[in-house]
Amino acid sequence: MPNEEKALADRVRSLMQDAGMNQTQLAEAIGITAPKLSLSLSGDRRFSTFELAAIAERFHTTVDYLVSGKQRSTAALAARDDSHKSPAWEVAVQRAEVLDETEAALNDLGIPQTISSPAEWRRPSLSGRAIDVGPALADAARTLLQEPYRDDMPGAIEAAFGVHVTAQALGSDFDGLSWGSEDCRIIVINTEVAWSRQRFTLAHELGHHLAGDVDTEGLIVDKDVMSTHHRIPEMRANAFAAALLMPEQEIREHIQGTATVTPALFASLVGTFRVSSDALAWRLKNLGLVNDAERSRFSRMSAAEAAQEGGWGDLYVELVKHQSRQRPPEALVLRSLRAFVAGDISAEWPARALGCDANLLHEALDGTASEAPQDKEPVFIP
């Protein structure tokens, strides 16, 4: 038996021993016969990709570990740190870890990507003040984002940078997180905050990825992206988000020829850039376009007031209507679903990416549902 296959078999045996499981039980759990499993463990038969995925799922580990013996990533280890823990924090970290394990399994099984590789990101120099570096990063990032990226920021980020974006309800006192490992880059956003805060958080987390903050830490948790603490990475990420969402050149083009920023113009700009009044007011103040008194007054304008004054009421309704909508990481979902339909992996992996029960995928693929009571009338008779 080759050394690699022997090591793989040894790891499977070790997992079986730790779980108190014999070969017959494992064979039944992964859907093959005991003789087939015995042949694989003795080196006379190779494990299929489907079987490796099923074994990893059964023992709550990764295919990467089975094949190479590699332990969890820096991000997964960082997730064990309880310095920021809260119920929302734990849910978000668990979600990121599940997605990372799914991506790692697909990579180890040789499942092809479904989208073209993102363009190479060339990071500008990070020397200088954080509030200056952030806009420089944003200018570079904007060259790779497809227009109009404001309409679908998550999709544009996934396509341009290969960072998976997922959004779901996570609870209070949490905005988002960034996760990075050898296999996967992830942004998790909380849908239990207003749409404008979600968009700012998404841009903020992207800033952490593009600045390389996630590369060194593995996991960055943001309970409050609007916090006034002065850690350089957070200041840089906020400066990046402001410049990405509200580009200076576009702002100046909109106000060109006007002596002052009127309430009506300010209200229209809130809708144009799809940000909060407070975020835009601070951006205008930092660009020297309004004074502090004007910033304070504009910051108090509610989103609903801005929509009415600025003439973007329909857009406001759409943003509010969809702000609680959950979003799975679309590229990862598509990749795993195609592999499942092709019979290369079990339903567990796309179910993980979608955050649903695997039985739902079997029902969708097979067109079968649970058996209805015998006394129940059919809904439709042709």
PDB file of N, CA and C in Angstrom, residues 145-235:
ATOM      1  N   LEU A 145     -14.198  45.636  -9.438  1.00  0.00           N
ATOM      2  CA  LEU A 145     -15.629  45.406  -9.245  1.00  0.00           C
ATOM      3  C   LEU A 145     -16.392  45.751 -10.515  1.00  0.00           C
ATOM      4  N   GLN A 146     -17.313  44.880 -10.882  1.00  0.00           N
ATOM      5  CA  GLN A 146     -18.108  45.117 -12.081  1.00  0.00           C
ATOM      6  C   GLN A 146     -19.207  46.134 -11.776  1.00  0.00           C
ATOM      7  N   GLU A 147     -19.399  47.020 -12.704  1.00  0.00           N
ATOM      8  CA  GLU A 147     -20.473  48.006 -12.551  1.00  0.00           C
ATOM      9  C   GLU A 147     -21.799  47.424 -13.039  1.00  0.00           C
ATOM     10  N   PRO A 148     -22.918  47.843 -12.475  1.00  0.00           N
ATOM     11  CA  PRO A 148     -23.002  48.697 -11.299  1.00  0.00           C
ATOM     12  C   PRO A 148     -22.963  47.854 -10.017  1.00  0.00           C
ATOM     13  N   TYR A 149     -21.876  47.880  -9.293  1.00  0.00           N
ATOM     14  CA  TYR A 149     -21.714  47.002  -8.136  1.00  0.00           C
ATOM     15  C   TYR A 149     -22.638  47.368  -6.993  1.00  0.00           C
ATOM     16  N   ARG A 150     -23.202  48.564  -7.010  1.00  0.00           N
ATOM     17  CA  ARG A 150     -24.131  48.936  -5.928  1.00  0.00           C
ATOM     18  C   ARG A 150     -25.402  48.101  -5.963  1.00  0.00           C
ATOM     19  N   ASP A 151     -25.775  47.606  -7.148  1.00  0.00           N
ATOM     20  CA  ASP A 151     -27.008  46.827  -7.259  1.00  0.00           C
ATOM     21  C   ASP A 151     -26.882  45.453  -6.626  1.00  0.00           C
ATOM     22  N   ASP A 152     -25.703  44.872  -6.669  1.00  0.00           N
ATOM     23  CA  ASP A 152     -25.480  43.543  -6.086  1.00  0.00           C
ATOM     24  C   ASP A 152     -24.062  43.488  -5.545  1.00  0.00           C
ATOM     25  N   MET A 153     -23.847  44.119  -4.421  1.00  0.00           N
ATOM     26  CA  MET A 153     -22.505  44.155  -3.842  1.00  0.00           C
ATOM     27  C   MET A 153     -21.976  42.769  -3.488  1.00  0.00           C
ATOM     28  N   PRO A 154     -22.793  41.893  -2.860  1.00  0.00           N
ATOM     29  CA  PRO A 154     -22.270  40.559  -2.540  1.00  0.00           C
ATOM     30  C   PRO A 154     -21.806  39.798  -3.773  1.00  0.00           C
ATOM     31  N   GLY A 155     -22.627  39.800  -4.824  1.00  0.00           N
ATOM     32  CA  GLY A 155     -22.270  39.091  -6.043  1.00  0.00           C
ATOM     33  C   GLY A 155     -21.041  39.677  -6.705  1.00  0.00           C
ATOM     34  N   ALA A 156     -20.932  41.012  -6.692  1.00  0.00           N
ATOM     35  CA  ALA A 156     -19.777  41.668  -7.300  1.00  0.00           C
ATOM     36  C   ALA A 156     -18.496  41.330  -6.541  1.00  0.00           C
ATOM     37  N   ILE A 157     -18.584  41.255  -5.217  1.00  0.00           N
ATOM     38  CA  ILE A 157     -17.419  40.925  -4.395  1.00  0.00           C
ATOM     39  C   ILE A 157     -16.994  39.481  -4.621  1.00  0.00           C
ATOM     40  N   GLU A 158     -17.957  38.572  -4.696  1.00  0.00           N
ATOM     41  CA  GLU A 158     -17.615  37.167  -4.944  1.00  0.00           C
ATOM     42  C   GLU A 158     -16.927  37.012  -6.296  1.00  0.00           C
ATOM     43  N   ALA A 159     -17.453  37.687  -7.322  1.00  0.00           N
ATOM     44  CA  ALA A 159     -16.900  37.544  -8.670  1.00  0.00           C
ATOM     45  C   ALA A 159     -15.521  38.195  -8.785  1.00  0.00           C
ATOM     46  N   ALA A 160     -15.340  39.334  -8.141  1.00  0.00           N
ATOM     47  CA  ALA A 160     -14.090  40.075  -8.306  1.00  0.00           C
ATOM     48  C   ALA A 160     -12.956  39.537  -7.445  1.00  0.00           C
ATOM     49  N   PHE A 161     -13.291  39.076  -6.235  1.00  0.00           N
ATOM     50  CA  PHE A 161     -12.230  38.735  -5.282  1.00  0.00           C
ATOM     51  C   PHE A 161     -12.294  37.305  -4.763  1.00  0.00           C
ATOM     52  N   GLY A 162     -13.321  36.549  -5.149  1.00  0.00           N
ATOM     53  CA  GLY A 162     -13.427  35.176  -4.684  1.00  0.00           C
ATOM     54  C   GLY A 162     -13.711  35.053  -3.203  1.00  0.00           C
ATOM     55  N   VAL A 163     -14.266  36.090  -2.607  1.00  0.00           N
ATOM     56  CA  VAL A 163     -14.634  36.062  -1.186  1.00  0.00           C
ATOM     57  C   VAL A 163     -16.105  35.682  -1.086  1.00  0.00           C
ATOM     58  N   HIS A 164     -16.414  34.611  -0.379  1.00  0.00           N
ATOM     59  CA  HIS A 164     -17.805  34.199  -0.211  1.00  0.00           C
ATOM     60  C   HIS A 164     -18.523  35.167   0.726  1.00  0.00           C
ATOM     61  N   VAL A 165     -19.740  35.544   0.342  1.00  0.00           N
ATOM     62  CA  VAL A 165     -20.539  36.455   1.160  1.00  0.00           C
ATOM     63  C   VAL A 165     -21.835  35.763   1.533  1.00  0.00           C
ATOM     64  N   THR A 166     -22.110  35.703   2.825  1.00  0.00           N
ATOM     65  CA  THR A 166     -23.358  35.125   3.300  1.00  0.00           C
ATOM     66  C   THR A 166     -23.979  36.064   4.317  1.00  0.00           C
ATOM     67  N   ALA A 167     -25.296  36.138   4.321  1.00  0.00           N
ATOM     68  CA  ALA A 167     -26.013  37.018   5.240  1.00  0.00           C
ATOM     69  C   ALA A 167     -27.157  36.248   5.876  1.00  0.00           C
ATOM     70  N   GLN A 168     -27.318  36.399   7.174  1.00  0.00           N
ATOM     71  CA  GLN A 168     -28.400  35.722   7.878  1.00  0.00           C
ATOM     72  C   GLN A 168     -28.662  36.422   9.204  1.00  0.00           C
ATOM     73  N   ALA A 169     -29.792  36.090   9.811  1.00  0.00           N
ATOM     74  CA  ALA A 169     -30.132  36.650  11.115  1.00  0.00           C
ATOM     75  C   ALA A 169     -29.220  36.032  12.171  1.00  0.00           C
ATOM     76  N   LEU A 170     -28.561  36.884  12.942  1.00  0.00           N
ATOM     77  CA  LEU A 170     -27.579  36.393  13.911  1.00  0.00           C
ATOM     78  C   LEU A 170     -27.851  36.842  15.334  1.00  0.00           C
ATOM     79  N   GLY A 171     -28.747  37.796  15.521  1.00  0.00           N
ATOM     80  CA  GLY A 171     -29.004  38.291  16.866  1.00  0.00           C
ATOM     81  C   GLY A 171     -28.456  39.694  17.051  1.00  0.00           C
ATOM     82  N   SER A 172     -28.582  40.199  18.260  1.00  0.00           N
ATOM     83  CA  SER A 172     -28.216  41.585  18.536  1.00  0.00           C
ATOM     84  C   SER A 172     -26.728  41.725  18.838  1.00  0.00           C
ATOM     85  N   ASP A 173     -26.264  42.971  18.806  1.00  0.00           N
ATOM     86  CA  ASP A 173     -24.891  43.332  19.181  1.00  0.00           C
ATOM     87  C   ASP A 173     -23.844  42.634  18.320  1.00  0.00           C
ATOM     88  N   PHE A 174     -24.101  42.563  17.026  1.00  0.00           N
ATOM     89  CA  PHE A 174     -23.131  41.946  16.119  1.00  0.00           C
ATOM     90  C   PHE A 174     -23.394  42.444  14.710  1.00  0.00           C
ATOM     91  N   ASP A 175     -22.335  42.851  14.013  1.00  0.00           N
ATOM     92  CA  ASP A 175     -22.485  43.334  12.640  1.00  0.00           C
ATOM     93  C   ASP A 175     -21.977  42.332  11.608  1.00  0.00           C
ATOM     94  N   GLY A 176     -20.764  41.807  11.784  1.00  0.00           N
ATOM     95  CA  GLY A 176     -20.246  40.891  10.784  1.00  0.00           C
ATOM     96  C   GLY A 176     -18.874  40.368  11.159  1.00  0.00           C
ATOM     97  N   LEU A 177     -18.340  39.510  10.294  1.00  0.00           N
ATOM     98  CA  LEU A 177     -17.000  38.984  10.524  1.00  0.00           C
ATOM     99  C   LEU A 177     -16.325  38.667   9.200  1.00  0.00           C
ATOM    100  N   SER A 178     -15.003  38.577   9.273  1.00  0.00           N
ATOM    101  CA  SER A 178     -14.181  38.161   8.135  1.00  0.00           C
ATOM    102  C   SER A 178     -13.410  36.918   8.534  1.00  0.00           C
ATOM    103  N   TRP A 179     -13.341  35.963   7.619  1.00  0.00           N
ATOM    104  CA  TRP A 179     -12.697  34.668   7.879  1.00  0.00           C
ATOM    105  C   TRP A 179     -11.771  34.355   6.714  1.00  0.00           C
ATOM    106  N   GLY A 180     -10.580  33.868   7.012  1.00  0.00           N
ATOM    107  CA  GLY A 180      -9.662  33.497   5.953  1.00  0.00           C
ATOM    108  C   GLY A 180      -8.870  32.261   6.307  1.00  0.00           C
ATOM    109  N   SER A 181      -8.751  31.345   5.367  1.00  0.00           N
ATOM    110  CA  SER A 181      -7.959  30.134   5.547  1.00  0.00           C
ATOM    111  C   SER A 181      -7.293  29.801   4.223  1.00  0.00           C
ATOM    112  N   GLU A 182      -6.576  28.680   4.180  1.00  0.00           N
ATOM    113  CA  GLU A 182      -5.940  28.260   2.939  1.00  0.00           C
ATOM    114  C   GLU A 182      -6.970  27.958   1.863  1.00  0.00           C
ATOM    115  N   ASP A 183      -8.155  27.542   2.274  1.00  0.00           N
ATOM    116  CA  ASP A 183      -9.168  27.111   1.312  1.00  0.00           C
ATOM    117  C   ASP A 183     -10.227  28.159   1.032  1.00  0.00           C
ATOM    118  N   CYS A 184     -10.453  29.060   1.937  1.00  0.00           N
ATOM    119  CA  CYS A 184     -11.687  29.837   1.846  1.00  0.00           C
ATOM    120  C   CYS A 184     -11.527  31.236   2.432  1.00  0.00           C
ATOM    121  N   ARG A 185     -12.196  32.200   1.790  1.00  0.00           N
ATOM    122  CA  ARG A 185     -12.340  33.547   2.341  1.00  0.00           C
ATOM    123  C   ARG A 185     -13.831  33.828   2.463  1.00  0.00           C
ATOM    124  N   ILE A 186     -14.235  34.338   3.607  1.00  0.00           N
ATOM    125  CA  ILE A 186     -15.663  34.463   3.900  1.00  0.00           C
ATOM    126  C   ILE A 186     -15.960  35.796   4.570  1.00  0.00           C
ATOM    127  N   ILE A 187     -17.108  36.363   4.235  1.00  0.00           N
ATOM    128  CA  ILE A 187     -17.687  37.492   4.958  1.00  0.00           C
ATOM    129  C   ILE A 187     -19.080  37.069   5.409  1.00  0.00           C
ATOM    130  N   VAL A 188     -19.367  37.247   6.685  1.00  0.00           N
ATOM    131  CA  VAL A 188     -20.691  36.947   7.244  1.00  0.00           C
ATOM    132  C   VAL A 188     -21.312  38.252   7.720  1.00  0.00           C
ATOM    133  N   ILE A 189     -22.530  38.517   7.280  1.00  0.00           N
ATOM    134  CA  ILE A 189     -23.233  39.759   7.608  1.00  0.00           C
ATOM    135  C   ILE A 189     -24.513  39.441   8.374  1.00  0.00           C
ATOM    136  N   ASN A 190     -24.822  40.268   9.363  1.00  0.00           N
ATOM    137  CA  ASN A 190     -26.029  40.100  10.170  1.00  0.00           C
ATOM    138  C   ASN A 190     -27.200  40.847   9.524  1.00  0.00           C
ATOM    139  N   THR A 191     -28.294  40.148   9.250  1.00  0.00           N
ATOM    140  CA  THR A 191     -29.463  40.786   8.623  1.00  0.00           C
ATOM    141  C   THR A 191     -30.405  41.404   9.646  1.00  0.00           C
ATOM    142  N   GLU A 192     -30.061  41.340  10.918  1.00  0.00           N
ATOM    143  CA  GLU A 192     -30.919  41.929  11.938  1.00  0.00           C
ATOM    144  C   GLU A 192     -30.535  43.368  12.247  1.00  0.00           C
ATOM    145  N   VAL A 193     -29.883  44.019  11.291  1.00  0.00           N
ATOM    146  CA  VAL A 193     -29.612  45.455  11.384  1.00  0.00           C
ATOM    147  C   VAL A 193     -30.102  46.089  10.086  1.00  0.00           C
ATOM    148  N   ALA A 194     -30.195  47.396  10.063  1.00  0.00           N
ATOM    149  CA  ALA A 194     -30.757  48.115   8.911  1.00  0.00           C
ATOM    150  C   ALA A 194     -29.921  47.891   7.651  1.00  0.00           C
ATOM    151  N   TRP A 195     -30.571  48.029   6.502  1.00  0.00           N
ATOM    152  CA  TRP A 195     -29.920  47.777   5.221  1.00  0.00           C
ATOM    153  C   TRP A 195     -28.663  48.624   5.047  1.00  0.00           C
ATOM    154  N   SER A 196     -28.702  49.887   5.485  1.00  0.00           N
ATOM    155  CA  SER A 196     -27.538  50.760   5.302  1.00  0.00           C
ATOM    156  C   SER A 196     -26.355  50.268   6.131  1.00  0.00           C
ATOM    157  N   ARG A 197     -26.626  49.766   7.326  1.00  0.00           N
ATOM    158  CA  ARG A 197     -25.547  49.246   8.169  1.00  0.00           C
ATOM    159  C   ARG A 197     -24.984  47.952   7.587  1.00  0.00           C
ATOM    160  N   GLN A 198     -25.863  47.120   7.002  1.00  0.00           N
ATOM    161  CA  GLN A 198     -25.386  45.897   6.353  1.00  0.00           C
ATOM    162  C   GLN A 198     -24.433  46.223   5.216  1.00  0.00           C
ATOM    163  N   ARG A 199     -24.768  47.218   4.407  1.00  0.00           N
ATOM    164  CA  ARG A 199     -23.929  47.568   3.271  1.00  0.00           C
ATOM    165  C   ARG A 199     -22.578  48.126   3.738  1.00  0.00           C
ATOM    166  N   PHE A 200     -22.611  48.935   4.791  1.00  0.00           N
ATOM    167  CA  PHE A 200     -21.360  49.478   5.309  1.00  0.00           C
ATOM    168  C   PHE A 200     -20.510  48.358   5.908  1.00  0.00           C
ATOM    169  N   THR A 201     -21.161  47.433   6.620  1.00  0.00           N
ATOM    170  CA  THR A 201     -20.420  46.311   7.208  1.00  0.00           C
ATOM    171  C   THR A 201     -19.784  45.456   6.126  1.00  0.00           C
ATOM    172  N   LEU A 202     -20.519  45.189   5.050  1.00  0.00           N
ATOM    173  CA  LEU A 202     -19.981  44.391   3.949  1.00  0.00           C
ATOM    174  C   LEU A 202     -18.731  45.045   3.378  1.00  0.00           C
ATOM    175  N   ALA A 203     -18.787  46.356   3.142  1.00  0.00           N
ATOM    176  CA  ALA A 203     -17.623  47.070   2.617  1.00  0.00           C
ATOM    177  C   ALA A 203     -16.491  47.069   3.644  1.00  0.00           C
ATOM    178  N   HIS A 204     -16.819  47.240   4.910  1.00  0.00           N
ATOM    179  CA  HIS A 204     -15.819  47.223   5.980  1.00  0.00           C
ATOM    180  C   HIS A 204     -15.086  45.881   6.029  1.00  0.00           C
ATOM    181  N   GLU A 205     -15.835  44.787   5.960  1.00  0.00           N
ATOM    182  CA  GLU A 205     -15.214  43.457   6.003  1.00  0.00           C
ATOM    183  C   GLU A 205     -14.358  43.208   4.762  1.00  0.00           C
ATOM    184  N   LEU A 206     -14.813  43.676   3.607  1.00  0.00           N
ATOM    185  CA  LEU A 206     -13.993  43.544   2.402  1.00  0.00           C
ATOM    186  C   LEU A 206     -12.675  44.284   2.588  1.00  0.00           C
ATOM    187  N   GLY A 207     -12.729  45.431   3.249  1.00  0.00           N
ATOM    188  CA  GLY A 207     -11.507  46.170   3.527  1.00  0.00           C
ATOM    189  C   GLY A 207     -10.515  45.357   4.347  1.00  0.00           C
ATOM    190  N   HIS A 208     -11.025  44.594   5.322  1.00  0.00           N
ATOM    191  CA  HIS A 208     -10.146  43.728   6.117  1.00  0.00           C
ATOM    192  C   HIS A 208      -9.465  42.675   5.237  1.00  0.00           C
ATOM    193  N   HIS A 209     -10.227  42.118   4.291  1.00  0.00           N
ATOM    194  CA  HIS A 209      -9.658  41.101   3.405  1.00  0.00           C
ATOM    195  C   HIS A 209      -8.599  41.700   2.490  1.00  0.00           C
ATOM    196  N   LEU A 210      -8.925  42.816   1.863  1.00  0.00           N
ATOM    197  CA  LEU A 210      -8.021  43.375   0.859  1.00  0.00           C
ATOM    198  C   LEU A 210      -6.784  44.005   1.486  1.00  0.00           C
ATOM    199  N   ALA A 211      -6.878  44.435   2.736  1.00  0.00           N
ATOM    200  CA  ALA A 211      -5.716  45.001   3.415  1.00  0.00           C
ATOM    201  C   ALA A 211      -4.793  43.929   3.964  1.00  0.00           C
ATOM    202  N   GLY A 212      -5.256  42.677   3.965  1.00  0.00           N
ATOM    203  CA  GLY A 212      -4.439  41.591   4.480  1.00  0.00           C
ATOM    204  C   GLY A 212      -4.600  41.347   5.970  1.00  0.00           C
ATOM    205  N   ASP A 213      -5.553  42.043   6.617  1.00  0.00           N
ATOM    206  CA  ASP A 213      -5.758  41.854   8.052  1.00  0.00           C
ATOM    207  C   ASP A 213      -6.155  40.417   8.367  1.00  0.00           C
ATOM    208  N   VAL A 214      -6.988  39.831   7.509  1.00  0.00           N
ATOM    209  CA  VAL A 214      -7.481  38.476   7.757  1.00  0.00           C
ATOM    210  C   VAL A 214      -6.372  37.447   7.555  1.00  0.00           C
ATOM    211  N   ASP A 215      -5.411  37.766   6.689  1.00  0.00           N
ATOM    212  CA  ASP A 215      -4.324  36.817   6.424  1.00  0.00           C
ATOM    213  C   ASP A 215      -3.516  36.519   7.677  1.00  0.00           C
ATOM    214  N   THR A 216      -3.329  37.522   8.513  1.00  0.00           N
ATOM    215  CA  THR A 216      -2.516  37.339   9.712  1.00  0.00           C
ATOM    216  C   THR A 216      -3.332  36.850  10.903  1.00  0.00           C
ATOM    217  N   GLU A 217      -4.588  37.251  10.988  1.00  0.00           N
ATOM    218  CA  GLU A 217      -5.394  36.903  12.158  1.00  0.00           C
ATOM    219  C   GLU A 217      -6.305  35.698  11.923  1.00  0.00           C
ATOM    220  N   GLY A 218      -6.669  35.436  10.682  1.00  0.00           N
ATOM    221  CA  GLY A 218      -7.553  34.312  10.386  1.00  0.00           C
ATOM    222  C   GLY A 218      -9.008  34.627  10.592  1.00  0.00           C
ATOM    223  N   LEU A 219      -9.319  35.313  11.672  1.00  0.00           N
ATOM    224  CA  LEU A 219     -10.704  35.641  12.003  1.00  0.00           C
ATOM    225  C   LEU A 219     -10.752  37.036  12.593  1.00  0.00           C
ATOM    226  N   ILE A 220     -11.615  37.880  12.047  1.00  0.00           N
ATOM    227  CA  ILE A 220     -11.837  39.221  12.583  1.00  0.00           C
ATOM    228  C   ILE A 220     -13.327  39.378  12.838  1.00  0.00           C
ATOM    229  N   VAL A 221     -13.673  39.646  14.076  1.00  0.00           N
ATOM    230  CA  VAL A 221     -15.068  39.777  14.474  1.00  0.00           C
ATOM    231  C   VAL A 221     -15.374  41.252  14.717  1.00  0.00           C
ATOM    232  N   ASP A 222     -16.440  41.741  14.107  1.00  0.00           N
ATOM    233  CA  ASP A 222     -16.859  43.125  14.299  1.00  0.00           C
ATOM    234  C   ASP A 222     -18.238  43.168  14.950  1.00  0.00           C
ATOM    235  N   LYS A 223     -18.240  43.370  16.245  1.00  0.00           N
ATOM    236  CA  LYS A 223     -19.514  43.527  16.943  1.00  0.00           C
ATOM    237  C   LYS A 223     -20.153  44.858  16.587  1.00  0.00           C
ATOM    238  N   ASP A 224     -19.322  45.872  16.339  1.00  0.00           N
ATOM    239  CA  ASP A 224     -19.832  47.205  16.043  1.00  0.00           C
ATOM    240  C   ASP A 224     -18.857  47.906  15.104  1.00  0.00           C
ATOM    241  N   VAL A 225     -19.191  47.919  13.801  1.00  0.00           N
ATOM    242  CA  VAL A 225     -18.275  48.544  12.836  1.00  0.00           C
ATOM    243  C   VAL A 225     -18.241  50.058  12.992  1.00  0.00           C
ATOM    244  N   MET A 226     -19.224  50.619  13.698  1.00  0.00           N
ATOM    245  CA  MET A 226     -19.262  52.066  13.890  1.00  0.00           C
ATOM    246  C   MET A 226     -18.545  52.489  15.169  1.00  0.00           C
ATOM    247  N   SER A 227     -17.883  51.559  15.832  1.00  0.00           N
ATOM    248  CA  SER A 227     -17.208  51.870  17.081  1.00  0.00           C
ATOM    249  C   SER A 227     -16.143  52.941  16.863  1.00  0.00           C
ATOM    250  N   THR A 228     -15.907  53.717  17.894  1.00  0.00           N
ATOM    251  CA  THR A 228     -14.929  54.809  17.792  1.00  0.00           C
ATOM    252  C   THR A 228     -13.546  54.408  18.288  1.00  0.00           C
ATOM    253  N   HIS A 229     -13.342  53.088  18.546  1.00  0.00           N
ATOM    254  CA  HIS A 229     -12.003  52.696  18.987  1.00  0.00           C
ATOM    255  C   HIS A 229     -10.995  52.968  17.865  1.00  0.00           C
ATOM    256  N   HIS A 230      -9.740  53.066  18.219  1.00  0.00           N
ATOM    257  CA  HIS A 230      -8.748  53.575  17.285  1.00  0.00           C
ATOM    258  C   HIS A 230      -7.718  52.534  16.858  1.00  0.00           C
ATOM    259  N   ARG A 231      -8.101  51.284  16.785  1.00  0.00           N
ATOM    260  CA  ARG A 231      -7.199  50.289  16.218  1.00  0.00           C
ATOM    261  C   ARG A 231      -7.021  50.597  14.727  1.00  0.00           C
ATOM    262  N   ILE A 232      -5.788  50.583  14.278  1.00  0.00           N
ATOM    263  CA  ILE A 232      -5.494  50.975  12.895  1.00  0.00           C
ATOM    264  C   ILE A 232      -6.255  50.139  11.877  1.00  0.00           C
ATOM    265  N   PRO A 233      -6.304  48.783  11.999  1.00  0.00           N
ATOM    266  CA  PRO A 233      -7.059  48.013  11.002  1.00  0.00           C
ATOM    267  C   PRO A 233      -8.532  48.419  10.912  1.00  0.00           C
ATOM    268  N   GLU A 234      -9.139  48.759  12.051  1.00  0.00           N
ATOM    269  CA  GLU A 234     -10.546  49.157  12.025  1.00  0.00           C
ATOM    270  C   GLU A 234     -10.726  50.535  11.404  1.00  0.00           C
ATOM    271  N   MET A 235      -9.827  51.446  11.724  1.00  0.00           N
ATOM    272  CA  MET A 235      -9.892  52.780  11.113  1.00  0.00           C
ATOM    273  C   MET A 235      -9.701  52.672   9.606  1.00  0.00           C
TER     274      MET A 235
END
